[in-house]
mmCIF file of C-alpha atoms in Angstrom:
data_model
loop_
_atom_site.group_PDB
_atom_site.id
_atom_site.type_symbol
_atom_site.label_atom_id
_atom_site.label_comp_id
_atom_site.label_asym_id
_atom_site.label_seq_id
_atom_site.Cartn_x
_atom_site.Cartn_y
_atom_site.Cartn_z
ATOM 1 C CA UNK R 754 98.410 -89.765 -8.534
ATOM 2 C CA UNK R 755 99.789 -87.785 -11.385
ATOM 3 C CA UNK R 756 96.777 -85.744 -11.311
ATOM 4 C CA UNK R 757 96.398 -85.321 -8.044
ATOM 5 C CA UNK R 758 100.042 -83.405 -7.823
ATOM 6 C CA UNK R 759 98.842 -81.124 -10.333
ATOM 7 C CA UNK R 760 95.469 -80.239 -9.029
ATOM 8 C CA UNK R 761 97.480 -79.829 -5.237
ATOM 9 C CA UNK R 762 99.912 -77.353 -7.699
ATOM 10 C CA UNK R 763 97.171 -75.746 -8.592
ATOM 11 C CA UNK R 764 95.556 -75.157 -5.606
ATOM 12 C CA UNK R 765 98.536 -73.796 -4.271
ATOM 13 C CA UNK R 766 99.543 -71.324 -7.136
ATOM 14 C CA UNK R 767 95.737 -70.206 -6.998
ATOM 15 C CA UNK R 768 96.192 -69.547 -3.478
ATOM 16 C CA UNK R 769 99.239 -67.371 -3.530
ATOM 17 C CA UNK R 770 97.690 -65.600 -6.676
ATOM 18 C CA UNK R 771 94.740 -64.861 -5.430
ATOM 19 C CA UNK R 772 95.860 -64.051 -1.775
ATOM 20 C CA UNK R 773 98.888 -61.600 -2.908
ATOM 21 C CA UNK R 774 97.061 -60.009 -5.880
ATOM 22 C CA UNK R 775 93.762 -59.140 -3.943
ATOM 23 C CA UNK R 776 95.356 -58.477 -0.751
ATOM 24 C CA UNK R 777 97.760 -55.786 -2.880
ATOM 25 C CA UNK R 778 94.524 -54.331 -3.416
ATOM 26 C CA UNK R 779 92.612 -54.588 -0.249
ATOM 27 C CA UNK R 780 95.534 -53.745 1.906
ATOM 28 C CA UNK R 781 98.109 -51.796 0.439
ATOM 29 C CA UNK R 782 95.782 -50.406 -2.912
ATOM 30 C CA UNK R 783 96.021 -46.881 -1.384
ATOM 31 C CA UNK R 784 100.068 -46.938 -0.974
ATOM 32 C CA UNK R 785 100.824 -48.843 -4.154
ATOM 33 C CA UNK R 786 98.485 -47.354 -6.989
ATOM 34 C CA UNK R 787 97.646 -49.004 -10.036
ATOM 35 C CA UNK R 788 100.610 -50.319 -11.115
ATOM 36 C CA UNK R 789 102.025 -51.961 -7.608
ATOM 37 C CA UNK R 790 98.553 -54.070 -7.866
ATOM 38 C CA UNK R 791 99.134 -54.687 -11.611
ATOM 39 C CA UNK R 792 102.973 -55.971 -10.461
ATOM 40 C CA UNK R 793 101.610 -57.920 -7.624
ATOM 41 C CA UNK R 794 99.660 -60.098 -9.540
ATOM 42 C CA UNK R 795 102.543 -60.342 -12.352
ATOM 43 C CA UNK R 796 105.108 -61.008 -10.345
ATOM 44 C CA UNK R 797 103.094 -63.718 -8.616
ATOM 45 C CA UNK R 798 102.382 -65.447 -11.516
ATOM 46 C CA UNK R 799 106.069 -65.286 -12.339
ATOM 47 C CA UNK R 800 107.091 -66.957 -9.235
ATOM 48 C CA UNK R 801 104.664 -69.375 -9.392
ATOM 49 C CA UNK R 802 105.553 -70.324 -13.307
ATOM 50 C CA UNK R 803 109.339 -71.033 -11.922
ATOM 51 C CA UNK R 804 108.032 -73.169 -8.618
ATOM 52 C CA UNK R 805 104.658 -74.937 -8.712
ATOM 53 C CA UNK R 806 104.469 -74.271 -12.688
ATOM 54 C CA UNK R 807 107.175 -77.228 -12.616
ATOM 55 C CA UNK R 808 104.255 -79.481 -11.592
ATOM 56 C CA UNK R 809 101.446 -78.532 -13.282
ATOM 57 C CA UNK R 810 102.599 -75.775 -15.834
ATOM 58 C CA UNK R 811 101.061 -72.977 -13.323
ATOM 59 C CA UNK R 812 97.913 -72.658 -15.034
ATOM 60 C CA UNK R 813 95.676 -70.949 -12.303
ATOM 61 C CA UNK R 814 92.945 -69.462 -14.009
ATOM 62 C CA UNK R 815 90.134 -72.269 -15.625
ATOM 63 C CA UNK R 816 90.410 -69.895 -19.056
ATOM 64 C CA UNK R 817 94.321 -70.932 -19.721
ATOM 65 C CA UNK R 818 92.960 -74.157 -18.887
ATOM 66 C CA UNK R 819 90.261 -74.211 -21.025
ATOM 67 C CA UNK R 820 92.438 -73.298 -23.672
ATOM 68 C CA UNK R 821 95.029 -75.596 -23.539
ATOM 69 C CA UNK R 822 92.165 -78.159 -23.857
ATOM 70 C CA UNK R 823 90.829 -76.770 -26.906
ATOM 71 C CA UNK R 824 94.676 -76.972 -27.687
ATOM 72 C CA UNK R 825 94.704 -80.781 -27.082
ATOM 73 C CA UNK R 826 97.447 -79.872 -24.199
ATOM 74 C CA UNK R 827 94.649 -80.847 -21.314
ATOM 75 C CA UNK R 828 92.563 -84.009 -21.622
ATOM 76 C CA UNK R 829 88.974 -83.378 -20.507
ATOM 77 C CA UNK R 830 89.303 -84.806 -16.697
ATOM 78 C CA UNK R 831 92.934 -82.911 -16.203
ATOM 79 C CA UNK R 832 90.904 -80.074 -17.204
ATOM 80 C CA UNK R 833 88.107 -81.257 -14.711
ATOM 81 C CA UNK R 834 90.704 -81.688 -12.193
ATOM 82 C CA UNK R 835 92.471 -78.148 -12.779
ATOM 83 C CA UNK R 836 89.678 -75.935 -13.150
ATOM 84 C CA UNK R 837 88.445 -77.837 -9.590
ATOM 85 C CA UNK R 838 91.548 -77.444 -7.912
ATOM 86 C CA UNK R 839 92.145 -73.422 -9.588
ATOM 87 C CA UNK R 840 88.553 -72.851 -7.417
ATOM 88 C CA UNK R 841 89.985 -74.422 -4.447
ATOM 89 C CA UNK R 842 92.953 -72.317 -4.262
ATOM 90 C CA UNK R 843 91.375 -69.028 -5.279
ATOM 91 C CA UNK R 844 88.505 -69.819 -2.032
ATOM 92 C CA UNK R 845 90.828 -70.472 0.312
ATOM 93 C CA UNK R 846 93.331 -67.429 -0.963
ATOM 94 C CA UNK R 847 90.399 -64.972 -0.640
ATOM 95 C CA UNK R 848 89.074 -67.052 3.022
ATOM 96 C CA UNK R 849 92.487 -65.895 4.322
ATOM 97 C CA UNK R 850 92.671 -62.457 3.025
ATOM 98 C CA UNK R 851 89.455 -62.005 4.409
ATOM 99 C CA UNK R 852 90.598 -62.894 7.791
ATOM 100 C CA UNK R 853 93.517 -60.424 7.532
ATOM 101 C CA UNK R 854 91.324 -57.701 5.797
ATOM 102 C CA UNK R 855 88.945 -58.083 9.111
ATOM 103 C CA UNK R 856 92.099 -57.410 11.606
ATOM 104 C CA UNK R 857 93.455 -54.581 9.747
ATOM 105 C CA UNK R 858 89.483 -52.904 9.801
ATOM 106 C CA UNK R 859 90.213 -53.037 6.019
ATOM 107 C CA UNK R 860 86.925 -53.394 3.561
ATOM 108 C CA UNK R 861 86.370 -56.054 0.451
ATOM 109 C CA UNK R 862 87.700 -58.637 -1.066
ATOM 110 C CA UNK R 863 89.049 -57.728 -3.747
ATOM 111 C CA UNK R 864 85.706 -58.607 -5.882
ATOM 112 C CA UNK R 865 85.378 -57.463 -9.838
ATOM 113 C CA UNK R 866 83.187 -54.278 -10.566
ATOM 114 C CA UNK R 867 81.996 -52.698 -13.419
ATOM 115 C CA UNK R 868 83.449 -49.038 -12.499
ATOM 116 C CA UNK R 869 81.480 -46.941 -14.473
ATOM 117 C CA UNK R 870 81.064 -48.894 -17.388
ATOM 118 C CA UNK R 871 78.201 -50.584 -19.308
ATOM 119 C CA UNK R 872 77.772 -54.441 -18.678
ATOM 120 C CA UNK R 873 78.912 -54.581 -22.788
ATOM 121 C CA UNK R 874 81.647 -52.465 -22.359
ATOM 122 C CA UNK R 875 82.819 -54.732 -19.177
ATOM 123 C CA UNK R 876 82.457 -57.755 -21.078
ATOM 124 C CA UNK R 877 84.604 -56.399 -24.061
ATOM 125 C CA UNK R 878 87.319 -55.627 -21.861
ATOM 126 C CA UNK R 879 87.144 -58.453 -20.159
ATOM 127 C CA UNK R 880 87.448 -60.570 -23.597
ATOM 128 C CA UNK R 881 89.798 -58.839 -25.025
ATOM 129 C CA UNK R 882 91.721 -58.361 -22.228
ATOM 130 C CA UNK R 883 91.734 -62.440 -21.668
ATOM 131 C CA UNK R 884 92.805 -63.429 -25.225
ATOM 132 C CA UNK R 885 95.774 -61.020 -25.439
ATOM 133 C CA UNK R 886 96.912 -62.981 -21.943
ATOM 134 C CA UNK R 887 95.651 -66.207 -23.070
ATOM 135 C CA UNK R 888 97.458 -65.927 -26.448
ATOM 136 C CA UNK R 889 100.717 -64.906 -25.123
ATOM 137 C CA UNK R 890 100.461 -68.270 -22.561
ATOM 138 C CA UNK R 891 99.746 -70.607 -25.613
ATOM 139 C CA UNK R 892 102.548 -69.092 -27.747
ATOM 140 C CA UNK R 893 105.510 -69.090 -25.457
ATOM 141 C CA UNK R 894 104.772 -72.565 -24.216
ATOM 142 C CA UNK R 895 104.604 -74.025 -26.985
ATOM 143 C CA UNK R 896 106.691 -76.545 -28.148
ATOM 144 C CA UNK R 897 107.283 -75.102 -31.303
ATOM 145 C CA UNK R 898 106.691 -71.431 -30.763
ATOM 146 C CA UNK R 899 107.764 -70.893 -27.296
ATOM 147 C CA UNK R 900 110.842 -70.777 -24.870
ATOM 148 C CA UNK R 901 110.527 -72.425 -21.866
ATOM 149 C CA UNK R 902 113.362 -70.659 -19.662
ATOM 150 C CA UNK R 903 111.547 -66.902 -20.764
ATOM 151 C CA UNK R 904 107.849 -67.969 -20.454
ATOM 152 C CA UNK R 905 107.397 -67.393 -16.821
ATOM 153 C CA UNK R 906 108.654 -63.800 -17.168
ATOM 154 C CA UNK R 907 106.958 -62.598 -20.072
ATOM 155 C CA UNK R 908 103.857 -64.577 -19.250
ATOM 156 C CA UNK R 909 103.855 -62.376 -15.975
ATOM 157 C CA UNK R 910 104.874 -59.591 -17.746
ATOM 158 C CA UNK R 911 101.901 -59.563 -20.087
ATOM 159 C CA UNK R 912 99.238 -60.179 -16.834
ATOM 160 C CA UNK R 913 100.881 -56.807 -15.331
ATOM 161 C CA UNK R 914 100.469 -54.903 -18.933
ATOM 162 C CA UNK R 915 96.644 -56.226 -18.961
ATOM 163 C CA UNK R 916 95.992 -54.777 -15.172
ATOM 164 C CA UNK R 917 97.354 -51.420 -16.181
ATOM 165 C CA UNK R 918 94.369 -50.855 -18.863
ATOM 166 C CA UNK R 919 91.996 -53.754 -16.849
ATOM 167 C CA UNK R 920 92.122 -52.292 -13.475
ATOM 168 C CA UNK R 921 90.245 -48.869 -13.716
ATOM 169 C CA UNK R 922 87.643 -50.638 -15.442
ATOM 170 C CA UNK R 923 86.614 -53.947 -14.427
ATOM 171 C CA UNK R 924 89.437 -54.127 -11.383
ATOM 172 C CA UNK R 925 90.459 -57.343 -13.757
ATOM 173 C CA UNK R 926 89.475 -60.290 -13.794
ATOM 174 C CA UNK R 927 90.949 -62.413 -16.685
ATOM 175 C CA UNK R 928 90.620 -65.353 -14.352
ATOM 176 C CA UNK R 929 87.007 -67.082 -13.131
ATOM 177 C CA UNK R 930 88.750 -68.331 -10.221
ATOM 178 C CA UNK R 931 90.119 -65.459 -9.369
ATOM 179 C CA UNK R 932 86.332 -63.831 -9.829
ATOM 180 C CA UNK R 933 84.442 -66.806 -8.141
ATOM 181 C CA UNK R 934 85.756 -66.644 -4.347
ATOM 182 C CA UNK R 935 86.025 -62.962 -3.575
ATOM 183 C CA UNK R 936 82.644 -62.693 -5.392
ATOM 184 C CA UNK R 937 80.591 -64.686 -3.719
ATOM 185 C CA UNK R 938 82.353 -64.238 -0.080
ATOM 186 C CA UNK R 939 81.624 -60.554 -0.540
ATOM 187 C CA UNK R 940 78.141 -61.127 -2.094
ATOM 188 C CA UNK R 941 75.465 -58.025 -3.321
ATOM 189 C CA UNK R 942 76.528 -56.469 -6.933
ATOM 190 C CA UNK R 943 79.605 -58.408 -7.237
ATOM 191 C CA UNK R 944 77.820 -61.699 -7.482
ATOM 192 C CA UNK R 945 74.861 -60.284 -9.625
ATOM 193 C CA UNK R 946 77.971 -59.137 -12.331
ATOM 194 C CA UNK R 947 79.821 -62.876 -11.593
ATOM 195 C CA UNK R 948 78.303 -63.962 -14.594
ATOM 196 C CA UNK R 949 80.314 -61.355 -16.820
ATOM 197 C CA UNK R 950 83.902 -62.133 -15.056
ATOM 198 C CA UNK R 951 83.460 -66.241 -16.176
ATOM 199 C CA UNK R 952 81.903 -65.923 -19.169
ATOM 200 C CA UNK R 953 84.276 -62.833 -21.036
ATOM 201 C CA UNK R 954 87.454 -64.442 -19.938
ATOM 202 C CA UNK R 955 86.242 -68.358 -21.351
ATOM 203 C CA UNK R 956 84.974 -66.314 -24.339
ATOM 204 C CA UNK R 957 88.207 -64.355 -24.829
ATOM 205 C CA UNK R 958 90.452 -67.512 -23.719
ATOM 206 C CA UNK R 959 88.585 -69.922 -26.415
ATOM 207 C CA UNK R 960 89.274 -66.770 -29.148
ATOM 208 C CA UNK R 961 93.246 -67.091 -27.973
ATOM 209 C CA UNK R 962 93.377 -71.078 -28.240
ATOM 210 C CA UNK R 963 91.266 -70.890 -31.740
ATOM 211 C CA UNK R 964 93.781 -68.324 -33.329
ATOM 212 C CA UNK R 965 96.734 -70.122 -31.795
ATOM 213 C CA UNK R 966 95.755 -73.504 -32.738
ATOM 214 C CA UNK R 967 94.877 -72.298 -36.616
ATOM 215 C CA UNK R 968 97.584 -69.348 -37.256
ATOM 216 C CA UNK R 969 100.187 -69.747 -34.932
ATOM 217 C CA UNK R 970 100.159 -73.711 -34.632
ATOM 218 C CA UNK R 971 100.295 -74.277 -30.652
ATOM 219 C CA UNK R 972 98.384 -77.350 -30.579
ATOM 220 C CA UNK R 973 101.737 -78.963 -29.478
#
């Protein structure tokens, strides 16, 4: 039962991530810029930290998950169970947008590109981008390292700061889930380059929890 709340947390806080930060940029992209996107997703994640995040510690993207099982902070079926439930969320977030996006005569899903960049380039960006999220997650909630009544802020904080440089580039993924659904509901290039926006944020997320675990001690 106890995992059950938290995968139904997760599904939830995928949702409203997925649905506000890709509608931000399907919808309203032209009116907001750059930087409303960027603060869509941030604040969303902030919101979600101090509501749902009570639950299941707002996770919503399978590479903060994966993390915090490298991190011994996820057994392996919670992380089965998250990672599960993150998909969920992020399918039916981008199912709804999609419905709205189809009414307004607007066009996408909010799927990750490679805008003018090599597949290596994307990839580095993608990784690097990743661990400096990932790293700032397992720092301020840890035990020892963190502060539990700030972490929701600057954790959403950090995602906006990673759009800013992430956005003209890749449109940002950081975040399979968030990749997966609008990828493969939109289908053509963005599911040939899907590959890219799981693998670089794992590989950049694993990077985070190895450096956090061995220099900054956050295995608790």
């Amino acid at each position: 039962m106890e995992n059950f709340k938290k995968a139904l947390a997760e599904v939830i806080g995928t949702f409203v991530l997925v649905f506000i930060g890709t509608s931000s940029a399907v919808i309203a992209g032209e009116q907001i810029g750059h930087l409303g996107i960027a603060l869509a997703f941030g604040l969303t994640i902030v919101a979600a930290a101090y509501s749902i995040g009570t639950v299941s510690g707002a996770h919503l993207n399978p590479a903060v998950s994966f993390a915090m099982f490298i991190n011994k902070r996820l057994s392996a079926i919670e992380f089965v169970w998250y990672v599960l439930a993150q998909i969920i969320g992020a399918f039916l977030g981008s199912f709804a947008l999609k419905t709205i996006a189809t009414d307004k005569g607007a066009e996408g899903l909010g799927a990750n590109a490679l805008n003018g960049i090599s597949t290596g380039t994307g990839f580095l960006v993608e990784a690097i981008l990743t661990f400096i999220f990932v790293l700032v997650i397992v720092t301020v909630t840890s035990n020892t390292k963190g502060n539990a009544k700030l972490a929701g802020l600057v954790i959403g904080l950090t995602l906006t700061m990673v759009h800013l440089v992430g956005i003209p580039l890749t449109g940002t993924s950081v975040n399979p889930a968030r990749s997966i659904a609008p990828a493969l509901l939109s289908g053509g290039a963005p599911v040939d380059q899907l590959w890219l926006f799981i693998l670089a944020p794992l590989v950049g997320g694993l990077i985070a929890a190895l450096v956090g675990k061995y220099l900054l001690d956050t295995e608790n």
